[in-house]
Amino acid sequence: MPQPHVQIILADDSVPATLDAALKRVGASAGFWPLTAALERSSLGAADAFVVLLPGDGRGAGDRLRVLLDRLADCPRATLVLKSDGGFVPRIAHPPTVPVTFGSGISEDELAIRLATMLEMRRSLESLHRSARCEDRSRETSNDHYVAQLRQASRVQRELLAGSNGRYGGVSFTTIYRPEDYVSGDIYDISRLDEEHIGIAIADATGHGIPAALLTVFIKRALRGREAWGDGYRILQPDQVLSRLNEDLLSTNFSDCQFVACAYALLNTRTHELSFSRGGVPYPILRRRRGAASVLKCEGGVLGIQSGVQFPVQRVQLDAGDSLLFYSDGLERVVSPSPGGARVAGAFGRAARYAARPALASIGAGGEDVGGGTCVATLDEPDALVTCDGDSDVSGDARHALLAGADEFITTSDWFQTLAVDGMSVALDRLNVRYDALRRIGFALDDLTAVAIQVHA
């Protein structure tokens, strides 16, 4: 495999030491051009990614940077814009086909993660760019090519996921991964951390389509359940994993899809003790061997809204015959396909823990699609008024009561009763069958992802 190449474009003479170290960590070579020279070139070359370094005081580089970003539309590459002194970088308008992030105060670790993600994006960006050029030549032909490229992107995204089924000792895993379109904003991961520990993650990026799918690449790399520690390693607890992902999302300053719902669990395969933290995804469902099924309630808001959020850890002892299900909010649409209610309830319930501005952002992230209803929110402190077409007004402390709405929607469904009576395997099979049936009749579905953990004798 050829060595990846990052082109550094300088509007300043200094290169941060953290950037040099991050390039070495990802194994990339680097070339350096002054910004003026880059603008004079007839071609920007074949770099896998670009990093633009602006002077600390700006010195009027904004107009030249805008011209450079417009030039990149002809050969789109992931681009990171930094200031040489680590200062704040204001957003600059750029072509929508060029994925640009603006960073400030980035550490060596964060830079390495960003560079690795940017390098992995090249193939997808080239495929999309080729499809767009075909469209200029022939709309009908280009549409066929575009669909083919989306199918290829779908295959690539699936290859990034863990195997759909696996067994570790007395514990087995079964997954459902049903994108609403070719690519998905959902992702899951099942990683063996050492001889006794398995890390399980499920995440749902805001939005749909390619922007959300590209963010899942970043999420997968950022969900690190183990890290080097002295001469060995240490296993990170679920709250640590989510806290780090939350800070990573905030520091990346993504222009789109900055909100993520996620759950992370740590399973000891010897003792069968499972600990988990959640941030915005639905509560997991626990089914005991004798058929008692319930949701495990654990607080935690969506990631990427504000810094310093705490993610409580909940522990559960699993015994032979028990099963546990983590899933994205797409399950609600399948088991109880009614518009509006539970989805709105979940969005406002999650928002109830935040001050007004972050709360509105949370509602925008979690309630982007309410099944055709219109949702208007006014959040003041200490009271709030929520108005939804077809639903009653909700104000003040009633926001907290809404948090249970989505869970009641699922636990009162026929599918939940199937889970309790017939077991996890039968319930997952029926979930797949129902998803296919609803898709055939044109029902508006969401991305659906689920990870089931089953303990055997």
Coordinates of C-alpha atoms in Angstrom, one line a residue:
M1 CA 0.0 0.0 0.0
P2 CA 1.5 3.4 -1.0
Q3 CA 2.4 5.8 1.8
P4 CA -0.3 8.4 2.3
H5 CA 0.7 12.0 1.5
V6 CA -0.5 15.2 3.2
Q7 CA 0.1 18.5 1.5
I8 CA 0.7 21.3 4.0
I9 CA -0.1 24.8 2.7
L10 CA 1.5 27.6 4.7
A11 CA 0.4 31.1 5.1
D12 CA 3.0 31.3 7.9
D13 CA 6.6 30.0 8.2
S14 CA 6.1 28.1 11.4
V15 CA 4.8 24.5 11.6
P16 CA 3.5 23.3 15.0
A17 CA 5.4 20.5 16.6
T18 CA 2.2 18.7 17.2
L19 CA 1.4 18.5 13.5
D20 CA 4.9 17.0 12.7
A21 CA 4.4 14.4 15.4
A22 CA 0.9 13.6 14.3
L23 CA 2.1 13.0 10.7
K24 CA 4.7 10.6 11.9
R25 CA 2.1 8.7 14.0
V26 CA -0.2 8.1 11.0
G27 CA 2.7 7.2 8.8
A28 CA 2.1 10.0 6.2
S29 CA 4.7 11.9 4.2
A30 CA 4.3 15.6 3.9
G31 CA 5.0 18.3 1.3
F32 CA 5.0 22.1 1.9
W33 CA 3.8 24.9 -0.3
P34 CA 3.5 28.6 0.5
L35 CA -0.2 29.7 0.2
T36 CA 0.7 32.1 -2.6
A37 CA 2.6 29.4 -4.6
A38 CA -0.3 27.0 -4.1
L39 CA -2.7 29.5 -5.7
E40 CA -0.4 29.9 -8.7
R41 CA -0.2 26.2 -9.5
S42 CA -2.2 24.8 -12.4
S43 CA -2.9 21.7 -10.4
L44 CA -3.0 21.0 -6.6
G45 CA -1.5 17.6 -7.2
A46 CA -2.4 14.2 -5.9
A47 CA -2.3 14.6 -2.1
D48 CA -4.5 12.4 0.0
A49 CA -5.4 15.3 2.3
F50 CA -4.6 19.0 2.9
V51 CA -3.7 21.0 6.0
V52 CA -3.7 24.8 5.7
L53 CA -1.8 26.7 8.4
L54 CA -2.9 30.3 8.8
P55 CA -0.8 32.9 10.6
G56 CA -1.7 33.6 14.3
D57 CA -2.9 37.1 13.6
G58 CA -4.8 36.2 10.4
R59 CA -3.0 38.9 8.3
G60 CA -5.7 39.0 5.6
A61 CA -5.3 35.3 4.7
G62 CA -9.1 34.8 4.6
D63 CA -9.6 35.8 1.0
R64 CA -6.8 33.7 -0.3
L65 CA -8.0 30.8 1.7
R66 CA -11.5 31.1 0.2
V67 CA -9.9 31.0 -3.3
L68 CA -7.9 27.9 -2.4
L69 CA -11.0 26.1 -1.1
D70 CA -12.9 26.9 -4.3
R71 CA -9.9 25.4 -6.3
L72 CA -10.2 22.2 -4.2
A73 CA -13.7 21.6 -5.6
D74 CA -12.0 20.3 -8.8
C75 CA -10.2 17.6 -6.8
P76 CA -12.0 17.4 -3.4
R77 CA -9.9 16.3 -0.5
A78 CA -10.5 16.4 3.2
T79 CA -9.0 19.7 4.4
L80 CA -8.1 20.9 7.9
V81 CA -7.5 24.6 8.6
L82 CA -5.4 25.6 11.6
K83 CA -3.7 28.6 13.0
S84 CA 0.0 28.2 13.7
D85 CA -0.4 29.4 17.2
G86 CA -3.4 27.1 17.9
G87 CA -5.8 30.0 18.1
F88 CA -9.5 30.2 17.0
V89 CA -10.1 29.8 13.3
P90 CA -13.3 31.4 12.1
R91 CA -15.4 29.5 9.6
I92 CA -15.1 30.4 5.9
A93 CA -17.6 29.6 3.2
H94 CA -16.4 26.7 1.0
P95 CA -17.8 24.4 -1.7
P96 CA -20.1 21.7 -0.3
T97 CA -18.2 19.0 -2.0
V98 CA -15.0 19.8 0.0
P99 CA -15.1 18.5 3.6
V100 CA -13.4 21.3 5.6
T101 CA -12.9 21.4 9.4
F102 CA -11.6 24.4 11.3
G103 CA -9.6 23.5 14.4
S104 CA -8.2 25.3 17.4
G105 CA -6.1 24.2 20.3
I106 CA -5.7 20.7 19.0
S107 CA -3.4 18.2 20.8
E108 CA -1.1 15.7 19.1
D109 CA -3.6 12.9 19.8
E110 CA -6.5 14.8 18.3
L111 CA -4.5 15.8 15.2
A112 CA -3.5 12.2 14.7
I113 CA -7.1 11.0 14.8
R114 CA -8.2 13.8 12.4
L115 CA -5.4 13.1 9.9
A116 CA -6.2 9.3 10.0
T117 CA -9.9 10.0 9.4
M118 CA -9.1 12.5 6.6
L119 CA -6.8 10.0 4.8
E120 CA -9.5 7.3 5.0
M121 CA -12.0 9.6 3.4
R122 CA -10.0 10.0 0.1
R123 CA -11.5 6.9 -1.7
S124 CA -15.0 7.9 -0.9
L125 CA -14.5 11.5 -2.0
E126 CA -12.9 10.4 -5.2
S127 CA -15.8 8.1 -6.0
L128 CA -18.4 10.8 -5.3
H129 CA -16.4 13.3 -7.4
R130 CA -16.3 10.9 -10.3
S131 CA -20.0 10.4 -10.0
A132 CA -20.6 14.2 -10.1
R133 CA -18.5 14.6 -13.2
C134 CA -20.5 11.8 -15.0
E135 CA -23.7 13.7 -14.1
D136 CA -22.4 16.7 -16.1
R137 CA -22.0 14.5 -19.2
S138 CA -25.2 12.6 -19.0
R139 CA -27.8 12.8 -16.3
E140 CA -29.2 9.4 -17.0
T141 CA -25.8 7.7 -17.2
S142 CA -24.5 9.6 -14.2
N143 CA -27.4 8.5 -12.1
D144 CA -26.5 4.9 -12.7
H145 CA -22.9 5.5 -11.8
Y146 CA -23.8 7.5 -8.7
V147 CA -26.0 4.7 -7.5
A148 CA -23.2 2.2 -8.1
Q149 CA -20.8 4.4 -6.2
L150 CA -23.3 4.6 -3.3
R151 CA -23.5 0.9 -3.3
Q152 CA -19.7 0.7 -3.2
A153 CA -19.7 3.2 -0.3
S154 CA -22.3 1.0 1.4
R155 CA -20.1 -2.1 1.0
V156 CA -17.1 -0.1 2.4
Q157 CA -19.1 1.0 5.4
R158 CA -20.2 -2.5 6.1
E159 CA -16.6 -3.7 5.9
L160 CA -15.7 -1.2 8.7
L161 CA -18.2 -2.9 11.0
A162 CA -17.4 -5.9 13.2
G163 CA -18.7 -9.3 12.2
S164 CA -22.5 -9.6 12.4
N165 CA -22.2 -12.7 14.7
G166 CA -19.6 -13.8 17.0
R167 CA -19.0 -15.9 20.2
Y168 CA -16.5 -15.3 23.0
G169 CA -16.6 -18.1 25.5
G170 CA -20.1 -18.4 26.8
V171 CA -21.3 -15.2 25.3
S172 CA -22.6 -14.7 21.7
F173 CA -23.4 -11.5 19.8
T174 CA -26.0 -11.0 17.1
T175 CA -26.4 -7.7 15.2
I176 CA -28.9 -6.0 13.0
Y177 CA -27.7 -3.3 10.6
R178 CA -30.4 -1.9 8.3
P179 CA -29.5 1.5 6.7
E180 CA -32.5 3.5 5.6
D181 CA -30.6 4.3 2.4
Y182 CA -27.3 3.1 0.9
V183 CA -25.2 4.4 3.7
S184 CA -26.1 5.0 7.3
G185 CA -25.4 7.4 10.2
D186 CA -25.5 4.4 12.6
I187 CA -22.5 2.3 13.5
Y188 CA -21.7 -0.5 15.9
D189 CA -18.5 -2.0 17.2
I190 CA -17.6 -5.2 19.1
S191 CA -14.0 -5.3 20.1
R192 CA -12.0 -7.8 22.1
L193 CA -9.9 -5.7 24.5
D194 CA -8.1 -8.5 26.2
E195 CA -8.7 -12.1 27.3
E196 CA -11.6 -11.2 29.5
H197 CA -13.0 -8.0 28.3
I198 CA -15.2 -7.1 25.3
G199 CA -16.1 -3.5 24.3
I200 CA -19.5 -3.0 22.7
A201 CA -20.6 0.3 21.1
I202 CA -23.6 1.6 19.2
A203 CA -23.8 5.1 17.8
D204 CA -26.2 7.2 15.8
A205 CA -24.9 10.3 14.1
T206 CA -27.3 13.2 13.5
G207 CA -28.8 13.3 10.0
H208 CA -28.7 10.8 7.1
G209 CA -26.7 10.0 4.0
I210 CA -23.1 10.6 3.2
P211 CA -22.3 13.4 5.8
A212 CA -23.6 11.2 8.6
A213 CA -21.9 8.1 7.2
L214 CA -18.5 9.9 7.0
L215 CA -18.9 10.9 10.6
T216 CA -19.2 7.3 11.6
V217 CA -15.6 6.7 10.4
F218 CA -14.5 9.3 12.9
I219 CA -16.7 7.8 15.6
K220 CA -15.3 4.3 15.1
R221 CA -11.7 5.5 15.4
A222 CA -12.5 7.6 18.5
L223 CA -14.3 4.8 20.4
R224 CA -11.1 3.5 22.1
G225 CA -11.8 1.1 24.9
R226 CA -8.1 0.4 25.7
E227 CA -5.1 2.6 25.8
A228 CA -1.3 2.2 26.4
W229 CA -0.4 2.6 30.1
G230 CA 3.2 2.4 31.3
D231 CA 4.6 -0.8 30.0
G232 CA 1.2 -2.3 29.4
Y233 CA -2.3 -1.1 28.9
R234 CA -5.5 -0.3 30.7
I235 CA -9.2 -0.9 30.0
L236 CA -11.2 2.3 29.9
Q237 CA -14.6 2.4 31.7
P238 CA -17.7 3.2 29.7
D239 CA -18.1 6.8 31.1
Q240 CA -14.5 7.5 30.1
V241 CA -15.0 6.3 26.6
L242 CA -18.1 8.5 26.1
S243 CA -16.5 11.5 27.8
R244 CA -13.6 11.3 25.4
L245 CA -15.8 10.9 22.4
N246 CA -17.9 13.9 23.5
E247 CA -14.8 16.1 23.8
D248 CA -13.4 14.9 20.5
L249 CA -16.7 15.8 18.8
L250 CA -16.6 19.3 20.3
S251 CA -13.0 19.9 19.3
T252 CA -13.5 18.8 15.7
N253 CA -15.9 21.7 15.0
F254 CA -17.7 19.7 12.3
S255 CA -19.9 22.0 10.1
D256 CA -22.5 19.2 9.8
C257 CA -23.6 16.2 11.9
Q258 CA -22.0 17.4 15.2
F259 CA -24.5 15.6 17.5
V260 CA -24.1 11.9 18.2
A261 CA -26.2 9.5 20.4
C262 CA -24.0 6.6 21.7
A263 CA -23.9 3.8 24.2
Y264 CA -20.7 1.9 25.3
A265 CA -20.6 -1.3 27.3
L266 CA -17.8 -3.3 28.8
L267 CA -18.4 -7.0 29.3
N268 CA -16.3 -9.3 31.4
T269 CA -16.6 -12.7 29.6
R270 CA -15.5 -14.6 32.7
T271 CA -17.8 -13.1 35.3
H272 CA -20.5 -12.0 32.8
E273 CA -20.7 -8.6 34.6
L274 CA -21.6 -5.8 32.2
S275 CA -21.2 -2.1 32.8
F276 CA -22.5 0.5 30.4
S277 CA -23.0 4.2 29.9
R278 CA -25.4 5.8 27.4
G279 CA -25.7 9.2 25.8
G280 CA -28.9 9.8 24.0
V281 CA -29.6 6.3 22.6
P282 CA -32.7 4.4 23.8
Y283 CA -32.4 2.5 27.1
P284 CA -31.2 -1.0 26.6
I285 CA -33.6 -4.0 27.0
L286 CA -32.7 -6.8 29.4
R287 CA -34.4 -10.2 29.2
R288 CA -33.9 -12.6 32.0
R289 CA -33.8 -16.4 31.3
R290 CA -37.3 -16.9 32.7
G291 CA -38.9 -14.3 30.4
A292 CA -39.0 -11.1 32.5
A293 CA -38.1 -8.2 30.2
S294 CA -37.4 -4.6 31.2
V295 CA -35.5 -1.5 30.2
L296 CA -32.3 -0.5 32.1
K297 CA -32.7 3.2 32.7
C298 CA -29.4 5.2 32.9
E299 CA -29.2 8.9 32.4
G300 CA -27.0 10.5 29.7
G301 CA -27.6 13.2 27.0
V302 CA -26.5 13.2 23.4
L303 CA -22.8 13.9 22.7
G304 CA -21.3 16.9 21.0
I305 CA -23.5 19.6 22.7
Q306 CA -21.4 20.8 25.6
S307 CA -18.2 20.0 27.4
G308 CA -17.9 18.3 30.7
V309 CA -21.0 16.2 30.5
Q310 CA -21.1 13.2 32.9
F311 CA -22.2 9.8 31.8
P312 CA -23.2 7.6 34.8
V313 CA -22.2 4.0 34.7
Q314 CA -24.7 1.2 35.4
R315 CA -23.7 -2.4 36.1
V316 CA -25.8 -5.5 35.6
Q317 CA -24.9 -9.2 36.3
L318 CA -25.9 -11.4 33.4
D319 CA -26.6 -15.1 34.1
A320 CA -26.9 -18.1 31.8
G321 CA -30.0 -17.6 29.5
D322 CA -30.0 -13.8 29.9
S323 CA -29.8 -11.5 27.0
L324 CA -29.4 -7.7 26.6
L325 CA -30.2 -5.5 23.6
F326 CA -28.6 -2.2 22.6
Y327 CA -30.3 -0.4 19.7
S328 CA -30.7 2.9 17.8
D329 CA -33.9 4.9 17.7
G330 CA -34.8 3.4 14.4
L331 CA -36.4 0.4 16.3
E332 CA -39.2 2.6 17.5
R333 CA -40.4 3.2 13.9
V334 CA -40.5 -0.5 13.2
V335 CA -42.2 -1.8 16.3
S336 CA -44.7 1.0 16.7
P337 CA -44.9 2.9 13.4
S338 CA -47.0 5.9 14.5
P339 CA -45.8 9.4 13.7
G340 CA -44.6 11.9 16.1
G341 CA -45.2 11.0 19.7
A342 CA -42.3 9.0 21.0
R343 CA -39.7 10.6 18.8
V344 CA -40.7 14.1 20.0
A345 CA -40.9 12.8 23.6
G346 CA -37.4 11.4 23.4
A347 CA -36.0 14.7 21.9
F348 CA -37.5 16.9 24.6
G349 CA -36.7 14.5 27.4
R350 CA -33.1 14.5 26.5
A351 CA -33.1 18.3 26.1
A352 CA -34.6 18.8 29.6
R353 CA -31.2 18.5 31.3
Y354 CA -29.6 21.4 29.4
A355 CA -29.8 25.2 29.5
A356 CA -31.9 26.9 26.9
R357 CA -29.4 27.2 24.0
P358 CA -27.9 23.7 24.2
A359 CA -31.4 22.3 24.7
L360 CA -32.6 23.8 21.5
A361 CA -29.6 22.3 19.7
S362 CA -30.4 18.9 21.3
I363 CA -34.0 19.1 20.1
G364 CA -32.9 20.0 16.6
A365 CA -30.6 17.0 16.6
G366 CA -33.0 14.5 18.1
G367 CA -36.3 15.7 16.7
E368 CA -35.2 16.4 13.1
D369 CA -37.9 14.0 11.8
V370 CA -41.2 13.7 13.8
G371 CA -43.1 11.6 11.2
G372 CA -44.7 14.5 9.4
G373 CA -45.7 16.6 12.4
T374 CA -44.5 20.1 13.0
C375 CA -42.7 20.8 16.3
V376 CA -42.1 24.2 17.8
A377 CA -40.2 24.7 21.0
T378 CA -39.7 27.7 23.3
L379 CA -37.3 26.9 26.1
D380 CA -37.0 29.5 28.8
E381 CA -35.6 29.1 32.3
P382 CA -37.2 27.7 34.4
D383 CA -40.2 26.9 32.3
A384 CA -40.6 25.5 28.8
L385 CA -43.5 25.3 26.4
V386 CA -43.6 22.6 23.7
T387 CA -46.2 22.6 20.9
C388 CA -46.6 19.7 18.5
D389 CA -49.2 19.1 15.8
G390 CA -51.6 16.4 17.1
D391 CA -50.1 16.5 20.7
S392 CA -50.9 18.4 23.8
D393 CA -48.9 21.3 25.0
V394 CA -46.2 20.4 27.6
S395 CA -44.7 22.9 29.9
G396 CA -42.3 23.2 32.9
D397 CA -41.3 20.1 34.8
A398 CA -43.4 17.9 32.5
R399 CA -40.4 17.8 30.2
H400 CA -38.9 15.2 32.5
A401 CA -42.0 13.0 32.3
L402 CA -41.7 12.9 28.5
L403 CA -38.4 11.1 28.8
A404 CA -40.3 7.9 29.5
G405 CA -42.5 8.3 26.4
A406 CA -40.3 6.5 23.9
D407 CA -39.6 3.6 26.2
E408 CA -43.3 3.1 26.9
F409 CA -43.9 3.2 23.2
I410 CA -41.6 0.1 22.8
T411 CA -42.4 -1.8 26.0
T412 CA -46.2 -1.7 25.2
S413 CA -45.7 -3.0 21.7
D414 CA -46.4 -6.6 20.5
W415 CA -42.8 -7.0 19.5
F416 CA -41.7 -6.4 23.1
Q417 CA -44.1 -9.1 24.2
T418 CA -42.6 -11.4 21.6
L419 CA -39.2 -10.7 23.1
A420 CA -40.3 -11.5 26.6
V421 CA -42.2 -14.7 25.7
D422 CA -40.2 -16.2 22.8
G423 CA -36.7 -14.9 23.5
M424 CA -34.2 -12.6 21.8
S425 CA -33.5 -14.7 18.7
V426 CA -37.1 -14.9 17.7
A427 CA -37.6 -11.2 18.4
L428 CA -34.7 -10.2 16.2
D429 CA -35.9 -12.4 13.3
R430 CA -39.4 -10.7 13.5
L431 CA -37.7 -7.3 13.6
N432 CA -36.0 -8.0 10.3
V433 CA -39.2 -9.3 8.8
R434 CA -41.2 -6.3 9.9
Y435 CA -38.6 -3.9 8.6
D436 CA -38.7 -5.5 5.2
A437 CA -42.5 -5.4 5.2
L438 CA -42.7 -1.7 6.1
R439 CA -40.1 -0.9 3.5
R440 CA -42.1 -2.6 0.7
I441 CA -45.1 -0.5 1.4
G442 CA -43.1 2.7 1.4
F443 CA -43.3 3.5 5.1
A444 CA -40.7 6.1 6.1
L445 CA -38.1 4.2 8.1
D446 CA -35.0 5.3 9.9
D447 CA -31.6 3.7 10.1
L448 CA -31.9 0.7 12.5
T449 CA -29.0 -0.9 14.3
A450 CA -29.0 -3.3 17.2
V451 CA -26.5 -5.4 19.1
A452 CA -27.8 -8.4 21.1
I453 CA -25.7 -10.0 23.8
Q454 CA -26.7 -13.5 24.9
V455 CA -25.2 -15.5 27.7
H456 CA -25.1 -19.3 27.3
A457 CA -24.7 -22.0 29.9

